[in-house]
Amino acid sequence: MKKLLLSLGLVALCLPLLTTAQDTGTTSAIYCPHLTVNLQFGSRDSHTGGQVTELQRFLSDYYDLNPDDYVTDYFGRKTRDNVRRFQCEKMSICSGDEASTGYGVVGRKTRAAIANACGSLSTSFPNPPPSPAPTCTLNASPTSIAYNNSS
């Protein structure tokens, strides 16, 4: 019984190490959409399988926009303006229109640029490596304790 109590006491000495281990490398991630269809002014989720919302969630995270005001499932003026902003910053397409340069349309090249931006974000903010399991080592001298003695 005394050995059991001694063992429980040693475990209790190690408990603060177990309970104070924390993950300090947490980063917030940008939502990265899986876009497969062309999106343009007037597009709706009902016709795109929810991809307008995916695009809006990405733009909302990317530009730190309030998703309650921005994610509407409708590709309107705000979405087009932010697609154009993204195209200008990442693709150097800063003028023209939907028909001539694709300015404001999420087509194949813009989808690739979004995927590329997501890839570069994930390498800029990697997930932290897993924390090693906490350990506790206790050395006692003498190695055995007689009844009513201490170490």
Protein backbone atom coordinates (compact mmCIF):
# COMPACT_ATOMS: atom_id res chain seq x y z
CA MET A 1 0.00 0.00 0.00
CA LYS A 2 2.85 2.40 0.84
CA LYS A 3 4.43 1.79 -2.57
CA LEU A 4 1.12 2.64 -4.21
CA LEU A 5 0.83 5.88 -2.25
CA LEU A 6 4.42 6.75 -3.07
CA SER A 7 3.73 6.08 -6.77
CA LEU A 8 0.61 8.25 -6.66
CA GLY A 9 2.63 10.99 -5.02
CA LEU A 10 5.23 10.83 -7.78
CA VAL A 11 2.49 11.02 -10.41
CA ALA A 12 1.07 14.05 -8.63
CA LEU A 13 4.48 15.71 -8.87
CA CYS A 14 4.37 15.24 -12.65
CA LEU A 15 0.79 16.46 -13.15
CA PRO A 16 1.66 20.18 -13.40
CA LEU A 17 3.89 19.33 -16.35
CA LEU A 18 1.03 17.54 -18.05
CA THR A 19 -1.58 20.22 -17.47
CA THR A 20 0.54 23.22 -18.42
CA ALA A 21 1.70 21.92 -21.80
CA GLN A 22 0.13 24.23 -24.38
CA ASP A 23 0.21 24.64 -28.13
CA THR A 24 1.77 28.06 -28.68
CA GLY A 25 2.07 27.92 -32.47
CA THR A 26 -1.57 28.30 -33.45
CA THR A 27 -2.23 30.34 -36.59
CA SER A 28 -5.49 31.30 -38.19
CA ALA A 29 -5.96 29.99 -41.69
CA ILE A 30 -7.40 31.60 -44.80
CA TYR A 31 -10.34 29.69 -46.26
CA CYS A 32 -9.21 28.17 -49.55
CA PRO A 33 -12.06 27.36 -51.94
CA HIS A 34 -12.29 24.54 -54.43
CA LEU A 35 -13.52 26.43 -57.48
CA THR A 36 -14.27 24.53 -60.69
CA VAL A 37 -16.70 26.74 -62.63
CA ASN A 38 -16.48 30.22 -64.10
CA LEU A 39 -18.02 32.87 -61.85
CA GLN A 40 -19.06 36.35 -62.90
CA PHE A 41 -21.38 39.20 -62.05
CA GLY A 42 -24.88 37.78 -61.53
CA SER A 43 -23.76 34.24 -60.62
CA ARG A 44 -25.63 32.59 -57.76
CA ASP A 45 -24.95 29.59 -55.56
CA SER A 46 -28.05 27.86 -56.91
CA HIS A 47 -26.44 27.71 -60.37
CA THR A 48 -22.82 27.13 -59.27
CA GLY A 49 -23.15 24.48 -56.59
CA GLY A 50 -22.31 26.90 -53.79
CA GLN A 51 -19.13 28.18 -55.39
CA VAL A 52 -20.08 31.86 -55.14
CA THR A 53 -20.16 31.46 -51.36
CA GLU A 54 -16.80 29.63 -51.47
CA LEU A 55 -15.30 32.52 -53.45
CA GLN A 56 -16.81 35.08 -51.07
CA ARG A 57 -15.51 33.21 -48.02
CA PHE A 58 -12.01 33.23 -49.54
CA LEU A 59 -12.16 36.94 -50.38
CA SER A 60 -13.64 37.72 -46.97
CA ASP A 61 -10.74 35.98 -45.21
CA TYR A 62 -8.10 37.20 -47.67
CA TYR A 63 -9.10 40.86 -47.37
CA ASP A 64 -10.37 40.68 -43.77
CA LEU A 65 -13.93 41.61 -44.71
CA ASN A 66 -16.89 41.05 -42.42
CA PRO A 67 -18.42 37.78 -43.68
CA ASP A 68 -21.84 38.74 -42.28
CA ASP A 69 -21.90 41.70 -44.68
CA TYR A 70 -20.05 40.07 -47.54
CA VAL A 71 -21.01 36.40 -47.98
CA THR A 72 -24.39 36.52 -49.72
CA ASP A 73 -24.34 33.66 -52.30
CA TYR A 74 -24.75 36.31 -55.03
CA PHE A 75 -21.84 37.58 -57.18
CA GLY A 76 -22.62 41.27 -57.12
CA ARG A 77 -20.71 44.55 -57.19
CA LYS A 78 -18.74 43.95 -53.96
CA THR A 79 -17.60 40.52 -55.10
CA ARG A 80 -16.63 41.81 -58.54
CA ASP A 81 -14.69 44.70 -56.99
CA ASN A 82 -12.73 42.34 -54.76
CA VAL A 83 -12.10 39.86 -57.59
CA ARG A 84 -10.70 42.79 -59.60
CA ARG A 85 -8.58 43.87 -56.63
CA PHE A 86 -7.20 40.32 -56.33
CA GLN A 87 -6.57 40.10 -60.10
CA CYS A 88 -4.71 43.39 -60.07
CA GLU A 89 -2.55 42.43 -57.07
CA LYS A 90 -1.82 38.82 -58.03
CA MET A 91 -2.19 38.69 -61.79
CA SER A 92 -1.38 42.26 -62.93
CA ILE A 93 -4.78 42.49 -64.61
CA CYS A 94 -5.85 45.95 -63.56
CA SER A 95 -8.05 47.14 -66.41
CA GLY A 96 -10.31 46.04 -69.19
CA ASP A 97 -13.61 44.29 -68.78
CA GLU A 98 -15.08 40.82 -68.50
CA ALA A 99 -15.03 40.22 -72.26
CA SER A 100 -11.60 41.62 -73.19
CA THR A 101 -9.28 40.78 -70.28
CA GLY A 102 -11.48 38.79 -67.91
CA TYR A 103 -11.24 41.66 -65.42
CA GLY A 104 -13.80 40.84 -62.74
CA VAL A 105 -14.47 37.25 -63.87
CA VAL A 106 -13.25 34.19 -62.02
CA GLY A 107 -12.18 31.97 -64.88
CA ARG A 108 -9.46 29.33 -65.21
CA LYS A 109 -6.55 31.74 -64.67
CA THR A 110 -8.09 33.47 -61.66
CA ARG A 111 -8.98 30.11 -60.10
CA ALA A 112 -5.34 29.07 -60.55
CA ALA A 113 -4.15 32.34 -58.98
CA ILE A 114 -6.47 31.77 -55.99
CA ALA A 115 -5.14 28.22 -55.59
CA ASN A 116 -1.60 29.55 -55.86
CA ALA A 117 -2.31 32.23 -53.23
CA CYS A 118 -3.70 29.55 -50.93
CA GLY A 119 -0.60 27.43 -51.49
CA SER A 120 1.73 30.32 -50.72
CA LEU A 121 -0.29 31.14 -47.60
CA SER A 122 0.01 27.60 -46.35
CA THR A 123 3.77 27.70 -46.76
CA SER A 124 3.97 31.09 -45.10
CA PHE A 125 1.95 29.92 -42.10
CA PRO A 126 2.72 26.23 -41.67
CA ASN A 127 0.96 24.16 -39.09
CA PRO A 128 3.21 23.90 -36.07
CA PRO A 129 4.88 20.55 -35.50
CA PRO A 130 3.19 18.45 -32.85
CA SER A 131 4.38 19.15 -29.34
CA PRO A 132 6.43 16.37 -27.84
CA ALA A 133 4.72 14.40 -25.11
CA PRO A 134 5.57 15.82 -21.70
CA THR A 135 7.85 13.72 -19.58
CA CYS A 136 8.61 13.56 -15.90
CA THR A 137 11.76 12.08 -14.45
CA LEU A 138 12.25 11.71 -10.72
CA ASN A 139 15.34 10.40 -9.04
CA ALA A 140 15.26 9.48 -5.38
CA SER A 141 18.02 8.58 -3.02
CA PRO A 142 17.96 6.13 -1.43
CA THR A 143 16.12 4.07 -4.03
CA SER A 144 14.02 2.30 -1.44
CA ILE A 145 12.35 3.80 1.60
CA ALA A 146 11.75 2.05 4.89
CA TYR A 147 8.45 2.48 6.66
CA ASN A 148 8.10 5.98 8.23
CA ASN A 149 11.26 7.30 6.53
CA SER A 150 11.48 9.82 3.70
CA SER A 151 13.62 10.42 0.70
